[in-house]
Amino acid sequence: MNLVLDNLTKEFGNFTAVDHLNLSMTNGVYGLLGVNGAGKTTLMRMLCTLLKPTGGKIYCDGRDIREIDQTYRGLLGYLPQDFGFYPEFTVRDYLLYISAIKGIRPAVAQKRTGELIERVGLAKAADKKMKKLSGGMKRRAGIAQAILNNPKILILDEPTAGLDPNERIRFRNLISELSEKRLVLLSTHIVPDVEYIANQILLMKDGAIVSQGTLSEILRSMPEKVWNCVVPQEAAHKLAQSCKVSNRKLIGRDAELRIISAEKPCETAVCAEPALEDVFLSYFGERGGSEHGEI
């Protein structure tokens, strides 16, 4: 499976949400990382044919998705950030209902629903009403509906938002398992969700991909350095006003800082190995003294 975005653009009036994007994706997990408003959801909605591009095209295995239309949609599984459901439906009824919408034959739908309920860990909740499920269980039902048709392309928009740590780990493991022989595009602003499972990481800012690669490639391409230092609290406050500080820990009357900066921020600073969170701050964070500059 191959998806190619050719000069893809989406404008809303004078605002450009996706800006002449060029990208090629094959099987594996792609982590789309960026702050809210970066254009991630707009991009995903265009990939799912829910939004028409202002310019450019999307190709699936060399064919324009607008030309193959229903054939392309049959390859898709989509979990939006907020997916709808009838609260009085049980999990099983909900999945059977979505199966009918997707045109899956009843006998196949029954079998597939049973298999997926087991696979996403909802066997004990299969006959519970959707409205009574926890946030994590609803997300699991959401991923089950996205893969009912055994899609070749799975698109997930902020799938772990609002989940507790245990549910996020369970969800990441499930996505990793599902990625075999599929193209999975996972959008999030939660760094660990892509750090652990993405084969390729895409950093999106202001509608453009500003960096792309494996985790090690992304870390090597970081435009700034990471520094650790211990300074008096007064000096720490001043550094926080002028630098990107990713972590601050009080140690008695001093403070231990982790700083993202191209230059050595203070005499006591020592260079440290970067993590993906540092890369995220380097691209998307602002200095503490900048306007709207809370990190």
PDB file of C-alpha atoms in Angstrom:
ATOM      1  CA  MET A   1       0.000   0.000   0.000  1.00  0.00           C
ATOM      2  CA  ASN A   2       1.330   3.391  -1.000  1.00  0.00           C
ATOM      3  CA  LEU A   3      -0.114   6.856  -0.367  1.00  0.00           C
ATOM      4  CA  VAL A   4       1.378   9.909  -2.068  1.00  0.00           C
ATOM      5  CA  LEU A   5       0.428  13.495  -1.258  1.00  0.00           C
ATOM      6  CA  ASP A   6       1.298  15.770  -4.161  1.00  0.00           C
ATOM      7  CA  ASN A   7       1.375  19.498  -3.349  1.00  0.00           C
ATOM      8  CA  LEU A   8      -1.668  18.988  -1.100  1.00  0.00           C
ATOM      9  CA  THR A   9      -3.218  22.246   0.089  1.00  0.00           C
ATOM     10  CA  LYS A  10      -6.298  23.222   2.081  1.00  0.00           C
ATOM     11  CA  GLU A  11      -7.347  26.815   2.608  1.00  0.00           C
ATOM     12  CA  PHE A  12     -10.217  28.197   4.645  1.00  0.00           C
ATOM     13  CA  GLY A  13     -10.652  31.727   3.380  1.00  0.00           C
ATOM     14  CA  ASN A  14      -7.361  33.517   4.020  1.00  0.00           C
ATOM     15  CA  PHE A  15      -6.112  30.779   6.361  1.00  0.00           C
ATOM     16  CA  THR A  16      -3.951  27.948   5.002  1.00  0.00           C
ATOM     17  CA  ALA A  17      -4.452  24.847   7.162  1.00  0.00           C
ATOM     18  CA  VAL A  18      -2.337  22.504   4.988  1.00  0.00           C
ATOM     19  CA  ASP A  19       0.352  24.174   2.932  1.00  0.00           C
ATOM     20  CA  HIS A  20       1.513  22.489  -0.326  1.00  0.00           C
ATOM     21  CA  LEU A  21       2.338  19.211   1.392  1.00  0.00           C
ATOM     22  CA  ASN A  22       4.411  16.530  -0.363  1.00  0.00           C
ATOM     23  CA  LEU A  23       4.642  13.163   1.345  1.00  0.00           C
ATOM     24  CA  SER A  24       4.947   9.467   0.533  1.00  0.00           C
ATOM     25  CA  MET A  25       3.841   6.702   2.929  1.00  0.00           C
ATOM     26  CA  THR A  26       3.876   2.893   2.758  1.00  0.00           C
ATOM     27  CA  ASN A  27       3.015   0.161   5.293  1.00  0.00           C
ATOM     28  CA  GLY A  28       3.987   0.811   8.905  1.00  0.00           C
ATOM     29  CA  VAL A  29       3.112   3.297  11.641  1.00  0.00           C
ATOM     30  CA  TYR A  30       3.489   7.012  10.904  1.00  0.00           C
ATOM     31  CA  GLY A  31       3.306   9.275  13.939  1.00  0.00           C
ATOM     32  CA  LEU A  32       1.983  12.735  13.037  1.00  0.00           C
ATOM     33  CA  LEU A  33       3.137  14.986  15.853  1.00  0.00           C
ATOM     34  CA  GLY A  34       2.255  18.632  16.342  1.00  0.00           C
ATOM     35  CA  VAL A  35       0.485  21.112  18.582  1.00  0.00           C
ATOM     36  CA  ASN A  36      -3.246  21.739  18.324  1.00  0.00           C
ATOM     37  CA  GLY A  37      -3.937  23.814  15.220  1.00  0.00           C
ATOM     38  CA  ALA A  38      -0.953  22.482  13.246  1.00  0.00           C
ATOM     39  CA  GLY A  39      -3.232  21.096  10.507  1.00  0.00           C
ATOM     40  CA  LYS A  40      -3.227  17.432  11.540  1.00  0.00           C
ATOM     41  CA  THR A  41      -6.981  16.899  11.603  1.00  0.00           C
ATOM     42  CA  THR A  42      -7.477  18.790   8.333  1.00  0.00           C
ATOM     43  CA  LEU A  43      -4.883  16.554   6.684  1.00  0.00           C
ATOM     44  CA  MET A  44      -6.535  13.407   8.000  1.00  0.00           C
ATOM     45  CA  ARG A  45      -9.984  14.519   6.896  1.00  0.00           C
ATOM     46  CA  MET A  46      -8.646  15.062   3.374  1.00  0.00           C
ATOM     47  CA  LEU A  47      -7.076  11.591   3.429  1.00  0.00           C
ATOM     48  CA  CYS A  48     -10.487  10.209   4.410  1.00  0.00           C
ATOM     49  CA  THR A  49     -12.218  12.184   1.606  1.00  0.00           C
ATOM     50  CA  LEU A  50     -14.241  14.153   4.174  1.00  0.00           C
ATOM     51  CA  LEU A  51     -12.662  17.402   2.970  1.00  0.00           C
ATOM     52  CA  LYS A  52     -11.858  18.347  -0.606  1.00  0.00           C
ATOM     53  CA  PRO A  53      -8.368  19.826  -1.084  1.00  0.00           C
ATOM     54  CA  THR A  54      -8.046  23.393  -2.331  1.00  0.00           C
ATOM     55  CA  GLY A  55      -5.106  22.229  -4.424  1.00  0.00           C
ATOM     56  CA  GLY A  56      -2.940  19.195  -5.074  1.00  0.00           C
ATOM     57  CA  LYS A  57      -3.867  15.514  -5.162  1.00  0.00           C
ATOM     58  CA  ILE A  58      -3.700  12.307  -3.127  1.00  0.00           C
ATOM     59  CA  TYR A  59      -2.688   9.096  -4.884  1.00  0.00           C
ATOM     60  CA  CYS A  60      -3.269   5.546  -3.632  1.00  0.00           C
ATOM     61  CA  ASP A  61      -1.031   3.030  -5.388  1.00  0.00           C
ATOM     62  CA  GLY A  62      -0.596   5.522  -8.208  1.00  0.00           C
ATOM     63  CA  ARG A  63      -4.290   6.359  -8.681  1.00  0.00           C
ATOM     64  CA  ASP A  64      -6.068   9.593  -7.756  1.00  0.00           C
ATOM     65  CA  ILE A  65      -8.315   8.792  -4.762  1.00  0.00           C
ATOM     66  CA  ARG A  66     -11.050  11.042  -6.181  1.00  0.00           C
ATOM     67  CA  GLU A  67     -11.186   8.906  -9.309  1.00  0.00           C
ATOM     68  CA  ILE A  68     -11.335   5.529  -7.545  1.00  0.00           C
ATOM     69  CA  ASP A  69     -13.697   6.955  -4.866  1.00  0.00           C
ATOM     70  CA  GLN A  70     -15.637   4.014  -3.334  1.00  0.00           C
ATOM     71  CA  THR A  71     -12.794   1.576  -3.991  1.00  0.00           C
ATOM     72  CA  TYR A  72     -10.474   3.831  -1.991  1.00  0.00           C
ATOM     73  CA  ARG A  73     -12.975   4.294   0.832  1.00  0.00           C
ATOM     74  CA  GLY A  74     -13.240   0.524   1.087  1.00  0.00           C
ATOM     75  CA  LEU A  75      -9.555   0.475   2.000  1.00  0.00           C
ATOM     76  CA  LEU A  76     -10.001   2.979   4.835  1.00  0.00           C
ATOM     77  CA  GLY A  77     -10.510   2.677   8.567  1.00  0.00           C
ATOM     78  CA  TYR A  78     -10.957   5.956  10.448  1.00  0.00           C
ATOM     79  CA  LEU A  79     -11.159   6.860  14.121  1.00  0.00           C
ATOM     80  CA  PRO A  80     -11.913  10.589  14.467  1.00  0.00           C
ATOM     81  CA  GLN A  81     -11.030  12.492  17.603  1.00  0.00           C
ATOM     82  CA  ASP A  82     -14.699  12.513  18.619  1.00  0.00           C
ATOM     83  CA  PHE A  83     -16.605   9.604  17.101  1.00  0.00           C
ATOM     84  CA  GLY A  84     -20.376   9.355  17.322  1.00  0.00           C
ATOM     85  CA  PHE A  85     -22.403   6.492  18.768  1.00  0.00           C
ATOM     86  CA  TYR A  86     -25.900   5.808  20.037  1.00  0.00           C
ATOM     87  CA  PRO A  87     -25.524   5.731  23.857  1.00  0.00           C
ATOM     88  CA  GLU A  88     -28.251   3.091  24.310  1.00  0.00           C
ATOM     89  CA  PHE A  89     -26.527   0.637  21.938  1.00  0.00           C
ATOM     90  CA  THR A  90     -24.456  -2.122  23.473  1.00  0.00           C
ATOM     91  CA  VAL A  91     -20.898  -2.524  22.192  1.00  0.00           C
ATOM     92  CA  ARG A  92     -21.991  -5.500  20.101  1.00  0.00           C
ATOM     93  CA  ASP A  93     -25.020  -3.652  18.666  1.00  0.00           C
ATOM     94  CA  TYR A  94     -22.869  -0.625  17.880  1.00  0.00           C
ATOM     95  CA  LEU A  95     -20.338  -2.685  15.930  1.00  0.00           C
ATOM     96  CA  LEU A  96     -23.084  -4.545  14.045  1.00  0.00           C
ATOM     97  CA  TYR A  97     -24.693  -1.207  13.184  1.00  0.00           C
ATOM     98  CA  ILE A  98     -21.386   0.185  11.832  1.00  0.00           C
ATOM     99  CA  SER A  99     -20.898  -3.069   9.909  1.00  0.00           C
ATOM    100  CA  ALA A 100     -24.241  -2.523   8.178  1.00  0.00           C
ATOM    101  CA  ILE A 101     -23.266   1.051   7.275  1.00  0.00           C
ATOM    102  CA  LYS A 102     -20.005  -0.242   5.801  1.00  0.00           C
ATOM    103  CA  GLY A 103     -21.893  -2.788   3.713  1.00  0.00           C
ATOM    104  CA  ILE A 104     -20.490  -5.866   5.451  1.00  0.00           C
ATOM    105  CA  ARG A 105     -22.697  -8.948   4.991  1.00  0.00           C
ATOM    106  CA  PRO A 106     -24.592  -9.933   8.206  1.00  0.00           C
ATOM    107  CA  ALA A 107     -22.930 -13.333   8.633  1.00  0.00           C
ATOM    108  CA  VAL A 108     -19.467 -11.809   8.143  1.00  0.00           C
ATOM    109  CA  ALA A 109     -20.366  -8.912  10.457  1.00  0.00           C
ATOM    110  CA  GLN A 110     -21.390 -11.284  13.260  1.00  0.00           C
ATOM    111  CA  LYS A 111     -18.135 -13.206  13.033  1.00  0.00           C
ATOM    112  CA  ARG A 112     -15.970 -10.109  12.650  1.00  0.00           C
ATOM    113  CA  THR A 113     -17.690  -8.322  15.548  1.00  0.00           C
ATOM    114  CA  GLY A 114     -17.088 -11.264  17.880  1.00  0.00           C
ATOM    115  CA  GLU A 115     -13.431 -11.482  16.874  1.00  0.00           C
ATOM    116  CA  LEU A 116     -12.797  -7.767  17.338  1.00  0.00           C
ATOM    117  CA  ILE A 117     -14.549  -7.568  20.693  1.00  0.00           C
ATOM    118  CA  GLU A 118     -12.068 -10.174  21.922  1.00  0.00           C
ATOM    119  CA  ARG A 119      -9.106  -8.531  20.193  1.00  0.00           C
ATOM    120  CA  VAL A 120      -9.638  -5.067  21.707  1.00  0.00           C
ATOM    121  CA  GLY A 121     -10.281  -6.480  25.182  1.00  0.00           C
ATOM    122  CA  LEU A 122     -14.024  -5.771  25.433  1.00  0.00           C
ATOM    123  CA  ALA A 123     -15.322  -9.343  25.869  1.00  0.00           C
ATOM    124  CA  LYS A 124     -16.644  -8.623  29.360  1.00  0.00           C
ATOM    125  CA  ALA A 125     -18.257  -5.386  28.198  1.00  0.00           C
ATOM    126  CA  ALA A 126     -19.741  -6.651  24.925  1.00  0.00           C
ATOM    127  CA  ASP A 127     -23.326  -6.324  26.193  1.00  0.00           C
ATOM    128  CA  LYS A 128     -22.804  -3.095  28.113  1.00  0.00           C
ATOM    129  CA  LYS A 129     -24.375   0.086  26.792  1.00  0.00           C
ATOM    130  CA  MET A 130     -21.935   2.469  25.170  1.00  0.00           C
ATOM    131  CA  LYS A 131     -22.896   5.262  27.564  1.00  0.00           C
ATOM    132  CA  LYS A 132     -21.688   3.176  30.512  1.00  0.00           C
ATOM    133  CA  LEU A 133     -18.189   2.520  29.139  1.00  0.00           C
ATOM    134  CA  SER A 134     -15.090   4.275  30.459  1.00  0.00           C
ATOM    135  CA  GLY A 135     -13.174   6.603  28.159  1.00  0.00           C
ATOM    136  CA  GLY A 136     -10.616   3.918  27.438  1.00  0.00           C
ATOM    137  CA  MET A 137     -13.265   1.305  26.654  1.00  0.00           C
ATOM    138  CA  LYS A 138     -15.038   3.695  24.290  1.00  0.00           C
ATOM    139  CA  ARG A 139     -11.724   4.249  22.501  1.00  0.00           C
ATOM    140  CA  ARG A 140     -11.306   0.486  22.172  1.00  0.00           C
ATOM    141  CA  ALA A 141     -14.795   0.270  20.674  1.00  0.00           C
ATOM    142  CA  GLY A 142     -13.746   3.091  18.354  1.00  0.00           C
ATOM    143  CA  ILE A 143     -10.693   1.240  17.085  1.00  0.00           C
ATOM    144  CA  ALA A 144     -12.825  -1.896  16.637  1.00  0.00           C
ATOM    145  CA  GLN A 145     -15.271  -0.025  14.372  1.00  0.00           C
ATOM    146  CA  ALA A 146     -12.335   1.426  12.420  1.00  0.00           C
ATOM    147  CA  ILE A 147     -11.013  -2.035  11.531  1.00  0.00           C
ATOM    148  CA  LEU A 148     -14.319  -3.856  10.941  1.00  0.00           C
ATOM    149  CA  ASN A 149     -13.695  -3.862   7.205  1.00  0.00           C
ATOM    150  CA  ASN A 150     -10.083  -5.049   7.652  1.00  0.00           C
ATOM    151  CA  PRO A 151      -8.731  -1.790   6.165  1.00  0.00           C
ATOM    152  CA  LYS A 152      -5.387  -1.449   4.435  1.00  0.00           C
ATOM    153  CA  ILE A 153      -5.137   2.187   5.586  1.00  0.00           C
ATOM    154  CA  LEU A 154      -5.906   3.030   9.219  1.00  0.00           C
ATOM    155  CA  ILE A 155      -6.184   6.699  10.195  1.00  0.00           C
ATOM    156  CA  LEU A 156      -6.386   7.601  13.889  1.00  0.00           C
ATOM    157  CA  ASP A 157      -6.899  11.169  15.094  1.00  0.00           C
ATOM    158  CA  GLU A 158      -5.760  11.794  18.698  1.00  0.00           C
ATOM    159  CA  PRO A 159      -6.732   8.230  19.699  1.00  0.00           C
ATOM    160  CA  THR A 160      -5.275   8.368  23.230  1.00  0.00           C
ATOM    161  CA  ALA A 161      -6.455  11.842  24.255  1.00  0.00           C
ATOM    162  CA  GLY A 162      -7.924  11.708  27.748  1.00  0.00           C
ATOM    163  CA  LEU A 163      -6.841   8.142  28.483  1.00  0.00           C
ATOM    164  CA  ASP A 164      -5.033   7.130  31.661  1.00  0.00           C
ATOM    165  CA  PRO A 165      -1.468   5.733  31.401  1.00  0.00           C
ATOM    166  CA  ASN A 166      -2.554   2.074  31.494  1.00  0.00           C
ATOM    167  CA  GLU A 167      -5.115   2.591  28.732  1.00  0.00           C
ATOM    168  CA  ARG A 168      -2.577   4.491  26.621  1.00  0.00           C
ATOM    169  CA  ILE A 169      -0.088   1.628  26.916  1.00  0.00           C
ATOM    170  CA  ARG A 170      -2.781  -0.911  26.007  1.00  0.00           C
ATOM    171  CA  PHE A 171      -3.818   1.226  23.026  1.00  0.00           C
ATOM    172  CA  ARG A 172      -0.236   1.658  21.766  1.00  0.00           C
ATOM    173  CA  ASN A 173       0.339  -2.094  21.936  1.00  0.00           C
ATOM    174  CA  LEU A 174      -2.867  -2.705  20.001  1.00  0.00           C
ATOM    175  CA  ILE A 175      -1.903  -0.207  17.290  1.00  0.00           C
ATOM    176  CA  SER A 176       1.543  -1.773  16.981  1.00  0.00           C
ATOM    177  CA  GLU A 177      -0.080  -5.194  16.545  1.00  0.00           C
ATOM    178  CA  LEU A 178      -2.519  -3.856  13.939  1.00  0.00           C
ATOM    179  CA  SER A 179       0.223  -2.173  11.898  1.00  0.00           C
ATOM    180  CA  GLU A 180       1.381  -5.439  10.303  1.00  0.00           C
ATOM    181  CA  LYS A 181       0.551  -5.262   6.579  1.00  0.00           C
ATOM    182  CA  ARG A 182      -1.208  -1.915   7.062  1.00  0.00           C
ATOM    183  CA  LEU A 183      -0.448   1.753   6.688  1.00  0.00           C
ATOM    184  CA  VAL A 184      -1.297   3.412  10.012  1.00  0.00           C
ATOM    185  CA  LEU A 185      -1.305   7.195  10.401  1.00  0.00           C
ATOM    186  CA  LEU A 186      -1.546   8.211  14.043  1.00  0.00           C
ATOM    187  CA  SER A 187      -2.069  11.873  14.886  1.00  0.00           C
ATOM    188  CA  THR A 188      -1.303  13.161  18.382  1.00  0.00           C
ATOM    189  CA  HIS A 189       0.296  15.881  20.464  1.00  0.00           C
ATOM    190  CA  ILE A 190       1.257  13.312  23.143  1.00  0.00           C
ATOM    191  CA  VAL A 191       4.934  12.617  22.494  1.00  0.00           C
ATOM    192  CA  PRO A 192       5.332   9.113  24.045  1.00  0.00           C
ATOM    193  CA  ASP A 193       2.491   7.772  21.904  1.00  0.00           C
ATOM    194  CA  VAL A 194       4.608   8.093  18.766  1.00  0.00           C
ATOM    195  CA  GLU A 195       8.014   7.678  20.395  1.00  0.00           C
ATOM    196  CA  TYR A 196       7.408   4.012  21.187  1.00  0.00           C
ATOM    197  CA  ILE A 197       5.481   2.715  18.169  1.00  0.00           C
ATOM    198  CA  ALA A 198       6.067   4.923  15.104  1.00  0.00           C
ATOM    199  CA  ASN A 199       8.333   3.651  12.333  1.00  0.00           C
ATOM    200  CA  GLN A 200       8.367   7.176  10.918  1.00  0.00           C
ATOM    201  CA  ILE A 201       7.745  10.423  12.793  1.00  0.00           C
ATOM    202  CA  LEU A 202       6.276  13.448  11.008  1.00  0.00           C
ATOM    203  CA  LEU A 203       6.548  16.820  12.750  1.00  0.00           C
ATOM    204  CA  MET A 204       3.822  19.145  11.507  1.00  0.00           C
ATOM    205  CA  LYS A 205       3.781  22.894  12.091  1.00  0.00           C
ATOM    206  CA  ASP A 206       1.631  25.582  10.458  1.00  0.00           C
ATOM    207  CA  GLY A 207       0.347  23.139   7.856  1.00  0.00           C
ATOM    208  CA  ALA A 208       3.769  21.862   6.764  1.00  0.00           C
ATOM    209  CA  ILE A 209       5.965  18.871   7.630  1.00  0.00           C
ATOM    210  CA  VAL A 210       9.049  20.471   9.201  1.00  0.00           C
ATOM    211  CA  SER A 211      10.900  17.226   9.901  1.00  0.00           C
ATOM    212  CA  GLN A 212      10.454  13.560   9.015  1.00  0.00           C
ATOM    213  CA  GLY A 213      12.322  10.344   9.769  1.00  0.00           C
ATOM    214  CA  THR A 214      12.893   7.527  12.217  1.00  0.00           C
ATOM    215  CA  LEU A 215      13.297   8.432  15.881  1.00  0.00           C
ATOM    216  CA  SER A 216      17.107   8.367  15.627  1.00  0.00           C
ATOM    217  CA  GLU A 217      17.036  10.491  12.457  1.00  0.00           C
ATOM    218  CA  ILE A 218      14.709  13.023  14.066  1.00  0.00           C
ATOM    219  CA  LEU A 219      16.946  13.257  17.143  1.00  0.00           C
ATOM    220  CA  ARG A 220      20.062  13.766  14.997  1.00  0.00           C
ATOM    221  CA  SER A 221      18.390  16.488  12.950  1.00  0.00           C
ATOM    222  CA  MET A 222      17.329  18.547  15.970  1.00  0.00           C
ATOM    223  CA  PRO A 223      18.325  22.186  15.238  1.00  0.00           C
ATOM    224  CA  GLU A 224      19.155  23.009  18.872  1.00  0.00           C
ATOM    225  CA  LYS A 225      21.073  21.303  21.685  1.00  0.00           C
ATOM    226  CA  VAL A 226      19.914  20.007  25.051  1.00  0.00           C
ATOM    227  CA  TRP A 227      21.589  21.260  28.224  1.00  0.00           C
ATOM    228  CA  ASN A 228      21.349  20.304  31.898  1.00  0.00           C
ATOM    229  CA  CYS A 229      22.350  22.688  34.637  1.00  0.00           C
ATOM    230  CA  VAL A 230      21.899  23.393  38.354  1.00  0.00           C
ATOM    231  CA  VAL A 231      21.609  27.076  39.242  1.00  0.00           C
ATOM    232  CA  PRO A 232      20.223  29.226  42.086  1.00  0.00           C
ATOM    233  CA  GLN A 233      16.468  29.709  41.871  1.00  0.00           C
ATOM    234  CA  GLU A 234      16.798  33.400  40.964  1.00  0.00           C
ATOM    235  CA  ALA A 235      19.050  32.513  38.012  1.00  0.00           C
ATOM    236  CA  ALA A 236      16.647  29.706  37.069  1.00  0.00           C
ATOM    237  CA  HIS A 237      13.814  32.215  36.866  1.00  0.00           C
ATOM    238  CA  LYS A 238      15.836  34.438  34.517  1.00  0.00           C
ATOM    239  CA  LEU A 239      16.789  31.474  32.311  1.00  0.00           C
ATOM    240  CA  ALA A 240      13.145  30.431  32.124  1.00  0.00           C
ATOM    241  CA  GLN A 241      12.325  33.894  30.771  1.00  0.00           C
ATOM    242  CA  SER A 242      14.895  33.733  27.990  1.00  0.00           C
ATOM    243  CA  CYS A 243      15.213  30.001  27.140  1.00  0.00           C
ATOM    244  CA  LYS A 244      13.069  26.996  26.316  1.00  0.00           C
ATOM    245  CA  VAL A 245      12.977  25.027  29.574  1.00  0.00           C
ATOM    246  CA  SER A 246      11.569  21.519  29.245  1.00  0.00           C
ATOM    247  CA  ASN A 247      12.017  20.472  32.885  1.00  0.00           C
ATOM    248  CA  ARG A 248      12.577  22.270  36.164  1.00  0.00           C
ATOM    249  CA  LYS A 249      13.189  20.542  39.481  1.00  0.00           C
ATOM    250  CA  LEU A 250      13.837  22.267  42.811  1.00  0.00           C
ATOM    251  CA  ILE A 251      16.835  21.024  44.798  1.00  0.00           C
ATOM    252  CA  GLY A 252      16.940  22.931  48.077  1.00  0.00           C
ATOM    253  CA  ARG A 253      17.703  26.554  47.182  1.00  0.00           C
ATOM    254  CA  ASP A 254      18.779  25.607  43.671  1.00  0.00           C
ATOM    255  CA  ALA A 255      16.930  24.412  40.591  1.00  0.00           C
ATOM    256  CA  GLU A 256      17.893  21.724  38.075  1.00  0.00           C
ATOM    257  CA  LEU A 257      16.957  22.767  34.554  1.00  0.00           C
ATOM    258  CA  ARG A 258      16.777  21.004  31.212  1.00  0.00           C
ATOM    259  CA  ILE A 259      17.163  23.665  28.527  1.00  0.00           C
ATOM    260  CA  ILE A 260      16.797  23.619  24.740  1.00  0.00           C
ATOM    261  CA  SER A 261      19.189  26.136  23.202  1.00  0.00           C
ATOM    262  CA  ALA A 262      21.565  26.469  20.248  1.00  0.00           C
ATOM    263  CA  GLU A 263      24.114  28.119  22.553  1.00  0.00           C
ATOM    264  CA  LYS A 264      25.345  27.163  26.006  1.00  0.00           C
ATOM    265  CA  PRO A 265      22.822  28.915  28.283  1.00  0.00           C
ATOM    266  CA  CYS A 266      25.057  29.313  31.372  1.00  0.00           C
ATOM    267  CA  GLU A 267      28.528  28.433  32.671  1.00  0.00           C
ATOM    268  CA  THR A 268      27.398  25.332  34.579  1.00  0.00           C
ATOM    269  CA  ALA A 269      25.402  23.846  31.679  1.00  0.00           C
ATOM    270  CA  VAL A 270      26.504  20.490  30.269  1.00  0.00           C
ATOM    271  CA  CYS A 271      25.333  18.964  26.990  1.00  0.00           C
ATOM    272  CA  ALA A 272      22.817  16.088  27.251  1.00  0.00           C
ATOM    273  CA  GLU A 273      21.364  13.472  24.908  1.00  0.00           C
ATOM    274  CA  PRO A 274      18.113  14.686  23.324  1.00  0.00           C
ATOM    275  CA  ALA A 275      14.764  12.910  23.585  1.00  0.00           C
ATOM    276  CA  LEU A 276      11.744  13.288  21.315  1.00  0.00           C
ATOM    277  CA  GLU A 277      10.132  15.587  23.865  1.00  0.00           C
ATOM    278  CA  ASP A 278      13.129  17.910  23.495  1.00  0.00           C
ATOM    279  CA  VAL A 279      12.710  17.882  19.703  1.00  0.00           C
ATOM    280  CA  PHE A 280       9.027  18.713  20.135  1.00  0.00           C
ATOM    281  CA  LEU A 281       9.896  21.687  22.329  1.00  0.00           C
ATOM    282  CA  SER A 282      12.629  22.817  19.955  1.00  0.00           C
ATOM    283  CA  TYR A 283      10.194  22.988  17.032  1.00  0.00           C
ATOM    284  CA  PHE A 284       6.976  23.959  18.765  1.00  0.00           C
ATOM    285  CA  GLY A 285       7.898  25.634  22.055  1.00  0.00           C
ATOM    286  CA  GLU A 286       8.518  29.306  22.732  1.00  0.00           C
ATOM    287  CA  ARG A 287      10.860  31.017  25.107  1.00  0.00           C
ATOM    288  CA  GLY A 288       9.347  31.818  28.467  1.00  0.00           C
ATOM    289  CA  GLY A 289       9.533  35.548  27.824  1.00  0.00           C
ATOM    290  CA  SER A 290       7.793  35.344  24.438  1.00  0.00           C
ATOM    291  CA  GLU A 291       4.222  36.366  23.934  1.00  0.00           C
ATOM    292  CA  HIS A 292       1.914  33.438  24.806  1.00  0.00           C
ATOM    293  CA  GLY A 293       5.100  31.641  25.761  1.00  0.00           C
ATOM    294  CA  GLU A 294       3.994  29.130  28.366  1.00  0.00           C
ATOM    295  CA  ILE A 295       5.695  25.817  27.882  1.00  0.00           C
TER     296      ILE A 295
END
